[in-house]
Short mmCIF file of C-alpha atoms in Angstrom, two decimals:
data_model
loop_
_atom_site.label_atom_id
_atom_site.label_comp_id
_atom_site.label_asym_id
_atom_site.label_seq_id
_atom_site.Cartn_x
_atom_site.Cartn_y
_atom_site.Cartn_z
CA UNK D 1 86.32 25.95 165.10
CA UNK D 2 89.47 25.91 166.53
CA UNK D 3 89.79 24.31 170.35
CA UNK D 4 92.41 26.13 171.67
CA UNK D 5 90.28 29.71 170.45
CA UNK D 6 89.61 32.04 173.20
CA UNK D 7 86.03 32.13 171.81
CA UNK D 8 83.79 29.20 170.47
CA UNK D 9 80.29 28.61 170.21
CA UNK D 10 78.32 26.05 169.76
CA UNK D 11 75.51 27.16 167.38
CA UNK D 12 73.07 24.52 165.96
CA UNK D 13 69.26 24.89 166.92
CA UNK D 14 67.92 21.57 168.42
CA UNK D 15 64.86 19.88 168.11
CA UNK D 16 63.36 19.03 171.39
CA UNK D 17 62.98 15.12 171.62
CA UNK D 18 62.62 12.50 174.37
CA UNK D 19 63.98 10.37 177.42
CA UNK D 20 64.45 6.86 178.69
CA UNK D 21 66.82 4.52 180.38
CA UNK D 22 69.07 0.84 179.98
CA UNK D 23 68.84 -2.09 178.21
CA UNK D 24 67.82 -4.25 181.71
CA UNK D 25 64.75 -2.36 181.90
CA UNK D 26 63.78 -2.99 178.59
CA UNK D 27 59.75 -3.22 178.35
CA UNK D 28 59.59 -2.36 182.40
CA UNK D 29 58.43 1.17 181.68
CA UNK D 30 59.64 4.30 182.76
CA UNK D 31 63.49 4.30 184.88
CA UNK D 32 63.96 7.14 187.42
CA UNK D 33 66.72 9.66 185.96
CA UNK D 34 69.55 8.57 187.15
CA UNK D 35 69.32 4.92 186.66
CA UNK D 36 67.38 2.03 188.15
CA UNK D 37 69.16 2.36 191.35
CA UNK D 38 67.94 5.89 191.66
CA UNK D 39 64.87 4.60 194.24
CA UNK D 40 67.37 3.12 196.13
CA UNK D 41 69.44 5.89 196.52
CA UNK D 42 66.74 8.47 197.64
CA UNK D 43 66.43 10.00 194.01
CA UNK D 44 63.36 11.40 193.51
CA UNK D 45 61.35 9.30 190.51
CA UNK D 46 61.06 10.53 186.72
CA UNK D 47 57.77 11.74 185.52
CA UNK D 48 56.36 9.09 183.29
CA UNK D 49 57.64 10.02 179.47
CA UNK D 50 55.31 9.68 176.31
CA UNK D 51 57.90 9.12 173.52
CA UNK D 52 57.38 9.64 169.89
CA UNK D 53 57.77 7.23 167.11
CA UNK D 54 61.03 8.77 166.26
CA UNK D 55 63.86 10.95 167.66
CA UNK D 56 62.78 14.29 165.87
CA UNK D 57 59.38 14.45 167.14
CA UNK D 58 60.52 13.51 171.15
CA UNK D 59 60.32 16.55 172.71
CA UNK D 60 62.30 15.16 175.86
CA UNK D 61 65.48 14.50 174.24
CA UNK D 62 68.34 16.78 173.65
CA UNK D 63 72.02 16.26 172.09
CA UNK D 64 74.72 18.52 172.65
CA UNK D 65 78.19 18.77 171.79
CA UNK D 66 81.63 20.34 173.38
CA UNK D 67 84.45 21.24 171.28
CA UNK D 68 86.40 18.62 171.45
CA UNK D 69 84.88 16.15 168.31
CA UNK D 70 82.15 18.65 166.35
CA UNK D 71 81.86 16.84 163.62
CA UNK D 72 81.35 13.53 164.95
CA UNK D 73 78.59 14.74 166.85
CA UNK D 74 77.00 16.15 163.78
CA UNK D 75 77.34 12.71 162.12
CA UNK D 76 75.13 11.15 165.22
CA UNK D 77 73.12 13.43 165.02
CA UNK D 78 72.25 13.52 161.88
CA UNK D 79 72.02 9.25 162.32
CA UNK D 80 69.46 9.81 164.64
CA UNK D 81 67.16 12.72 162.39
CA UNK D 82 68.29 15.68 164.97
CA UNK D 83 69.90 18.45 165.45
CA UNK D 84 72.72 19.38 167.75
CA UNK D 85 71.40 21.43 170.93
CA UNK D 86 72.21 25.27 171.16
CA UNK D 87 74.44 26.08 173.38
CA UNK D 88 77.36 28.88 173.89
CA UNK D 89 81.00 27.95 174.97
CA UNK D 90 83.28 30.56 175.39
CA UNK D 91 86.59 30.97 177.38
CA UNK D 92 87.81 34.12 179.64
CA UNK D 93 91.29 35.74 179.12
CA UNK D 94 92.69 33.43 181.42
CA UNK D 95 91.33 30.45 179.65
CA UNK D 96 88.25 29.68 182.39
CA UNK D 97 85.66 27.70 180.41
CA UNK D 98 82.27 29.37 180.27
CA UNK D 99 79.08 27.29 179.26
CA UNK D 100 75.77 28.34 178.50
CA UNK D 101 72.44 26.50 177.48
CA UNK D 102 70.59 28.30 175.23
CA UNK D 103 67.99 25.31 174.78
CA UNK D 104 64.98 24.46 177.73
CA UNK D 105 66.62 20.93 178.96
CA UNK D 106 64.19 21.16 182.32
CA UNK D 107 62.60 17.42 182.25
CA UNK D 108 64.67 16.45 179.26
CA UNK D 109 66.94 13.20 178.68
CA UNK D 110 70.21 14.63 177.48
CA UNK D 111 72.99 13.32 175.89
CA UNK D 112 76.73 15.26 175.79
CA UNK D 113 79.43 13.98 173.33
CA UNK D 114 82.66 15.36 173.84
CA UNK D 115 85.86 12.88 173.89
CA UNK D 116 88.64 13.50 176.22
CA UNK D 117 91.51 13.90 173.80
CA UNK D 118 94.44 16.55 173.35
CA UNK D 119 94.20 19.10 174.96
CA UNK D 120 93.57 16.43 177.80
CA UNK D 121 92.46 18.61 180.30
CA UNK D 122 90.69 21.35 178.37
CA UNK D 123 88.04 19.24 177.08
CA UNK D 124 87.65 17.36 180.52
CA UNK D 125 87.18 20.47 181.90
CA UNK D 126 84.40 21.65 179.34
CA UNK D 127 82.84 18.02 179.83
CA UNK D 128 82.15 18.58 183.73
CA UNK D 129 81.17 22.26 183.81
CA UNK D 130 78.65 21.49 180.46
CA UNK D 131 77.50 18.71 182.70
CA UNK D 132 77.37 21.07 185.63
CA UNK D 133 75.33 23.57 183.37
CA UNK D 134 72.59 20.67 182.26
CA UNK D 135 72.50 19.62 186.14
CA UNK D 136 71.50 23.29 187.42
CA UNK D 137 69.00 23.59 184.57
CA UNK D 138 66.99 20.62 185.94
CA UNK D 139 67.75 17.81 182.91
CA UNK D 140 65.57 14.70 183.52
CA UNK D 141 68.48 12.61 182.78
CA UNK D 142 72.34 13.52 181.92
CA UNK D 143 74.23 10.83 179.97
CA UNK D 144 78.00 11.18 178.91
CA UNK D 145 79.00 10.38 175.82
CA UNK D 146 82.91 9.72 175.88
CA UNK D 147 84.05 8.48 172.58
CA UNK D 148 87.46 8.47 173.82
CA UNK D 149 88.18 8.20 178.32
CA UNK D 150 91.14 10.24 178.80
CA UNK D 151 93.55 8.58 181.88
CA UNK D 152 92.29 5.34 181.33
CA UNK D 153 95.87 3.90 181.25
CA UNK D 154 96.41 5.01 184.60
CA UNK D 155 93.49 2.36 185.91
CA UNK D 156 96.16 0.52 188.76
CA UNK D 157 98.75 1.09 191.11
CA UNK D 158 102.02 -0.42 188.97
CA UNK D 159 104.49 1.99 190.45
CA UNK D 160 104.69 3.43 194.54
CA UNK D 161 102.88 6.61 195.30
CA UNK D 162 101.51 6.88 191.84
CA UNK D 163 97.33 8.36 191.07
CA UNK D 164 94.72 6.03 190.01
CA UNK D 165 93.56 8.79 187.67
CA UNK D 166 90.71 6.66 185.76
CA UNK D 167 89.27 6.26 189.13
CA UNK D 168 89.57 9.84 190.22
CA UNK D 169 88.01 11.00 186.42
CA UNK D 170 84.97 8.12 187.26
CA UNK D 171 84.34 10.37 190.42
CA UNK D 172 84.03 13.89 188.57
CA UNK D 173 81.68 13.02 186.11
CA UNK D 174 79.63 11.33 188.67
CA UNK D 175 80.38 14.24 191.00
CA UNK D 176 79.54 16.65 188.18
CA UNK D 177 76.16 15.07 187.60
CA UNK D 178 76.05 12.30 185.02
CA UNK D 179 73.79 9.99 185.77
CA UNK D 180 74.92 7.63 182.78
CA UNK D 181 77.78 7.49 180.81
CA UNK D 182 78.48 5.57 177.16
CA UNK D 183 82.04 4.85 176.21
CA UNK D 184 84.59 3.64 173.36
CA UNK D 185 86.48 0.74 173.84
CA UNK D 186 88.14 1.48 177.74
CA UNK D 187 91.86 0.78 177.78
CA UNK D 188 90.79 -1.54 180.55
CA UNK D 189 86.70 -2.80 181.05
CA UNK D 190 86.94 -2.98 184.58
CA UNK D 191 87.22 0.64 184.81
CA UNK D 192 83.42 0.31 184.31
CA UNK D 193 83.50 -0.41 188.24
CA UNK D 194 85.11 2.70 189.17
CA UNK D 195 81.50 4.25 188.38
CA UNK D 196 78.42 4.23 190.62
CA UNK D 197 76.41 4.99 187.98
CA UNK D 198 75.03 3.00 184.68
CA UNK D 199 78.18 2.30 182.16
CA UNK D 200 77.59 1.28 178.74
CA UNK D 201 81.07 -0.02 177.34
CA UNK D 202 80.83 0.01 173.35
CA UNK D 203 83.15 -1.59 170.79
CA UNK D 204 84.56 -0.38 167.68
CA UNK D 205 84.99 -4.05 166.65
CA UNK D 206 81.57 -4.20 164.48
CA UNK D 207 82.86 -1.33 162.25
CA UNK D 208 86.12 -2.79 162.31
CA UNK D 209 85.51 -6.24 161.20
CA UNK D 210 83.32 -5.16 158.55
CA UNK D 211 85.90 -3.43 156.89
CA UNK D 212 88.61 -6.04 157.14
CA UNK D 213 86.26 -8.63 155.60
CA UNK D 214 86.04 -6.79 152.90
CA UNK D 215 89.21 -5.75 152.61
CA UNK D 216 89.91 -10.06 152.51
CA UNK D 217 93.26 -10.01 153.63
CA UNK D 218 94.66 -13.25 152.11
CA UNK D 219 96.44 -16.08 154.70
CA UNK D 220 95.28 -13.56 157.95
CA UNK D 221 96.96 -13.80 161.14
CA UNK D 222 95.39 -11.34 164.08
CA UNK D 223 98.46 -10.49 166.25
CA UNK D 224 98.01 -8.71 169.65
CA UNK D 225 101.11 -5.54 170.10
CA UNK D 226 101.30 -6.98 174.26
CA UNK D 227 99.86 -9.57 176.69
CA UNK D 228 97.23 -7.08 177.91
CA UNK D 229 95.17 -6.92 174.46
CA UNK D 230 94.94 -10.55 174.30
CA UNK D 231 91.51 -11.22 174.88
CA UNK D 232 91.32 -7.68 172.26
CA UNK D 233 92.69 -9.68 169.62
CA UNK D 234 91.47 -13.04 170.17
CA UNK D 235 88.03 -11.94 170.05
CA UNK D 236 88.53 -10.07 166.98
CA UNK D 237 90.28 -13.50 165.46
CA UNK D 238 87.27 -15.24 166.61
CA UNK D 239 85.35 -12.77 164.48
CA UNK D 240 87.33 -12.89 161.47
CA UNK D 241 87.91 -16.64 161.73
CA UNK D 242 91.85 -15.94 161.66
CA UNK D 243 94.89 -17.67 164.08
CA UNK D 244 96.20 -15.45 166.56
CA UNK D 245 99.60 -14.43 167.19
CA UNK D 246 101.36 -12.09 169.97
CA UNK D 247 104.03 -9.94 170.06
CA UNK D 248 105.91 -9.64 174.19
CA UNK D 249 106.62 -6.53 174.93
CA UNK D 250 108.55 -5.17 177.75
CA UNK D 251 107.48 -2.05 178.52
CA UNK D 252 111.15 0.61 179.84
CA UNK D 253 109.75 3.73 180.50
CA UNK D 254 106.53 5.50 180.18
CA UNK D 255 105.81 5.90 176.34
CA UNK D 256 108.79 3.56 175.41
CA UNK D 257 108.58 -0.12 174.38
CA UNK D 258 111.11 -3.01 173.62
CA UNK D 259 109.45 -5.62 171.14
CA UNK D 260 110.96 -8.80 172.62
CA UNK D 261 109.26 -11.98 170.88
CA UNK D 262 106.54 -13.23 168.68
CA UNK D 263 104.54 -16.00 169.94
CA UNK D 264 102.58 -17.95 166.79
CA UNK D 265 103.01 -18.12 163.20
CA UNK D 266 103.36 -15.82 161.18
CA UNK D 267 105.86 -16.53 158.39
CA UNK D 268 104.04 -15.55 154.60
CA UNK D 269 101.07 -14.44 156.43
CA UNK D 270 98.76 -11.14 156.09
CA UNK D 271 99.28 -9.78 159.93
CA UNK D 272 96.83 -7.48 161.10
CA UNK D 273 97.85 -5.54 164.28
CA UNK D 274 94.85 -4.80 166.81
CA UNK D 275 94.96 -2.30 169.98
CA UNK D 276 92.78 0.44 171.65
CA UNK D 277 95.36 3.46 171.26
CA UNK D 278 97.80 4.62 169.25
CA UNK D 279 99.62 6.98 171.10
CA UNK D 280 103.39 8.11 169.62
CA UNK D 281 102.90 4.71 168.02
CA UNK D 282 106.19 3.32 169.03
CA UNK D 283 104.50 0.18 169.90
CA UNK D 284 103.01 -0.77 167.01
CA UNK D 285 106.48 0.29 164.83
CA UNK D 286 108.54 -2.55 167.16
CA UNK D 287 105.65 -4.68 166.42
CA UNK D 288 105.69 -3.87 162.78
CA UNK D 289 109.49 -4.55 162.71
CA UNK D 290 108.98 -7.97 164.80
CA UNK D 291 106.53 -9.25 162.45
CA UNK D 292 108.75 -8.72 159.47
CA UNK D 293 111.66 -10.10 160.98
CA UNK D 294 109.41 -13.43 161.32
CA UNK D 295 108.62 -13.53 157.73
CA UNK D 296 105.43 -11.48 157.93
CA UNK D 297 104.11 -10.87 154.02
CA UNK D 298 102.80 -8.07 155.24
CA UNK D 299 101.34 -5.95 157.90
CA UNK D 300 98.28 -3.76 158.68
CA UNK D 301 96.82 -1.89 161.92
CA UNK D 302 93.82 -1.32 163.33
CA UNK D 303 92.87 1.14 166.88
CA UNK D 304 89.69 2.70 167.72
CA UNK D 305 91.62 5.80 168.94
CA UNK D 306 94.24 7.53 166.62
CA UNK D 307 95.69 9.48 169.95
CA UNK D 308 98.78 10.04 167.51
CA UNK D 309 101.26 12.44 169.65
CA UNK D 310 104.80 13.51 169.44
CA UNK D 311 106.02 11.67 166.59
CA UNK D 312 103.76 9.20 165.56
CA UNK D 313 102.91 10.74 162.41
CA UNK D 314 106.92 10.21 161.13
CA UNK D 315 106.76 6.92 162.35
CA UNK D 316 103.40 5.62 161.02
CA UNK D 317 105.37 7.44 157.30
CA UNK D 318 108.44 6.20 157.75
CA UNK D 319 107.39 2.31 158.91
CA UNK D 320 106.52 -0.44 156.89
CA UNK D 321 102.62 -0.48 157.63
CA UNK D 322 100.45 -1.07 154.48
CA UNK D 323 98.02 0.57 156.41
CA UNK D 324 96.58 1.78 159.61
CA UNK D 325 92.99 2.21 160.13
CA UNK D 326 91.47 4.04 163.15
CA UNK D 327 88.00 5.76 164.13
CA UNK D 328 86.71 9.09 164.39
CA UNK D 329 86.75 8.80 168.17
CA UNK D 330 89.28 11.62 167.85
CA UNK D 331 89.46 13.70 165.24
CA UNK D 332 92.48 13.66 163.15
CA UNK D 333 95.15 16.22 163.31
CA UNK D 334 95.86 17.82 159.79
CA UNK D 335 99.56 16.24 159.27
CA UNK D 336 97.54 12.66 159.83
CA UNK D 337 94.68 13.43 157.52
CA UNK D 338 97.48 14.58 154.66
CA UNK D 339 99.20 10.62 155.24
CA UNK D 340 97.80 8.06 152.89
CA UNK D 341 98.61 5.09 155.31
CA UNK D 342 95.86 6.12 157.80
CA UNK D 343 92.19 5.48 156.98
CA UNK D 344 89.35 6.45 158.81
CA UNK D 345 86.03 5.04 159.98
CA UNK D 346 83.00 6.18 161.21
CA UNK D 347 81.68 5.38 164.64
CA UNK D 348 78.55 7.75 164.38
CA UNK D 349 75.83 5.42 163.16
CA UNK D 350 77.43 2.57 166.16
CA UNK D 351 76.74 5.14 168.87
CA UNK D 352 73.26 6.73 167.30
CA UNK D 353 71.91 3.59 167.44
CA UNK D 354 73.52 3.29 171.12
CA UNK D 355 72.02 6.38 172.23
CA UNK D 356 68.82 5.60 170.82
CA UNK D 357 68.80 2.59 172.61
CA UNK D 358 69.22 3.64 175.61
CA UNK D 359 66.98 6.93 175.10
CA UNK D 360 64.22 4.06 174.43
CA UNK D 361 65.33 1.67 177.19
CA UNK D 362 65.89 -1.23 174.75
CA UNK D 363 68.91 -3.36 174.43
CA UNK D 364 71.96 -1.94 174.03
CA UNK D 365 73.74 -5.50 173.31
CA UNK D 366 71.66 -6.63 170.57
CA UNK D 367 73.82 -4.33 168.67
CA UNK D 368 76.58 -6.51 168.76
CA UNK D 369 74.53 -9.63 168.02
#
């Protein structure tokens, strides 16, 4: 299905399953929709829930889907043993989003994926008026899923008279009606605080690790692109019992880096690049080119979120990367999937069991234990 299509629709029958709440209220019982605050805040309390043993058989939870990452909601939810929820999208003439549930979600704990990636604002805009939709048609519980938080690099005030847009995206989705939300690596965790609601802040590190220990990288160095994935990198390094190294960076323009300096060893080493995004990847080329000129053996990189614009794709081609692996946070544009450099791993069965979790009010952390 095409995103950009004047029509799409969103077509797979749902089995009706169950509801729940967080990890703190683990063996507590039942959490008003909403959160534990909800009491506080006037909200009227959930009906006690009878779940089943499983997913499949919970009649009070639903999964649903926008446009913006199909098939990585069909991978949770076939993790999880159910279907996606049936719903219509379609767009007017002038592009206006219309959204229709074609499931019952009255009294139901509902879950919507859809990442904020290109087009930016399109799928943002299909996030809030699907969340809108589940609102009016009385949902128990709203929780969304956001692989990948569009404007999270605009989290602070760097510049005069400039938005805090993470902030202002925080308050639609709240505004909207999401009572939850579940996200992929934030640019920045404290952007958890711009909610009022219950954040859970995942990491694509356990998927990420696993793969690099396989991969045994002989003589690894972790190296951090900038000062501001530091503690990024260092906990990775920590994981993959590796030194750490980082690049400066001096940052000219919006979308425009100068690689100053590397900071750490990393002459005849394996260095292994970490960050959140790659964007038009001219970062992580600099980087690439740093490292080398330091006596790097060689060089691999690893994001949860292959944003890839402009020309990224040339310069991933054209650089000296052995490799870059991403997730399926966003999918892949076809000129990226046709480039052997990039590899791609899947997320789905890290935020099944998340959703799960918190559909069953157990412990999200324990899945990075």
């Amino acid at each position: 299905m095409e995103v950009g299509s004047t029509t799409a629709t969103l077509e797979d029958k749902q089995q009706q399953t169950g509801s729940g709440d967080n990890k703190d209220n683990a063996g507590k019982g039942p959490v008003p929709p909403g959160g534990p605050d909800a009491k506080s805040q006037g909200a009227k309390p959930g009906p006690e829930r009878k779940r089943a043993r499983n997913l499949s058989e919970d009649r009070r939870f639903k999964l649903f889907s926008g446009t913006a990452n199909r098939p990585l909601s069909e991978e949770i939810a076939r993790h999880i043993g159910v279907k996606v929820g049936e719903a219509k999208l379609q767009r007017f003439a002038d592009g206006e989003v219309y959204f229709q549930l074609l499931d019952n979600v009255r009294g139901v704990d509902v879950f919507v994926v859809q990442p904020t990636c290109y087009p930016v604002d399109q799928h943002l805009m299909e996030l809030l008026v699907m969340i809108d939709a589940l609102k009016r048609a009385s949902a128990a519980r709203i929780t969304a899923v956001v692989p990948y938080y569009g404007y999270a690099r605009q989290d602070r005030k760097d510049r005069p008279r400039v938005a805090i847009s993470a902030k202002l995206i925080a308050d639609l989705l709240t505004t909207a009606g999401a009572n939850r939300a579940l996200f992929v690596d934030l640019h920045a965790a404290q952007i958890q605080g711009f909610f009022n609601i219950p954040v859970d802040h995942m990491f694509s590190s356990p998927v990420l690790v696993s793969y690099f220990k396989e991969a045994n990288l002989p003589n690894l160095t972790v190296v951090s692109p900038d000062a501001g994935g530091v503690e990024r990198a260092r906990h990775f390094a920590q994981k993959m019992g590796a030194p750490l190294a980082i690049v400066d960076k001096r940052r000219t323009d919006i979308n425009v880096a100068e690689v100053m300096n590397v900071v750490g060893d990393v002459k005849g080493r394996s260095c292994l690049i970490i960050d959140d995004i790659i964007d038009t990847a001219g970062t992580l080329v600099k980087t690439v080119d740093a490292l080398y000129n330091n006596g790097a053996a060689s060089v691999h990189a690893c994001a949860s979120h292959a944003v890839l614009s402009g020309p990224a794709i040339e310069r991933i081609a054209a650089s000296r990367l052995e490799q870059v692996v991403v997730t399926d946070t966003i999918p892949l544009r076809e000129a990226a999937q046709k480039l052997s450099k990039i590899k791609v791993l899947s997320i789905a069965g890290l935020l099944g069991a998340a959703i799960e979790n918190i559909h069953l009010e157990t412990s999200v952390s324990t899945l990075f234990s």
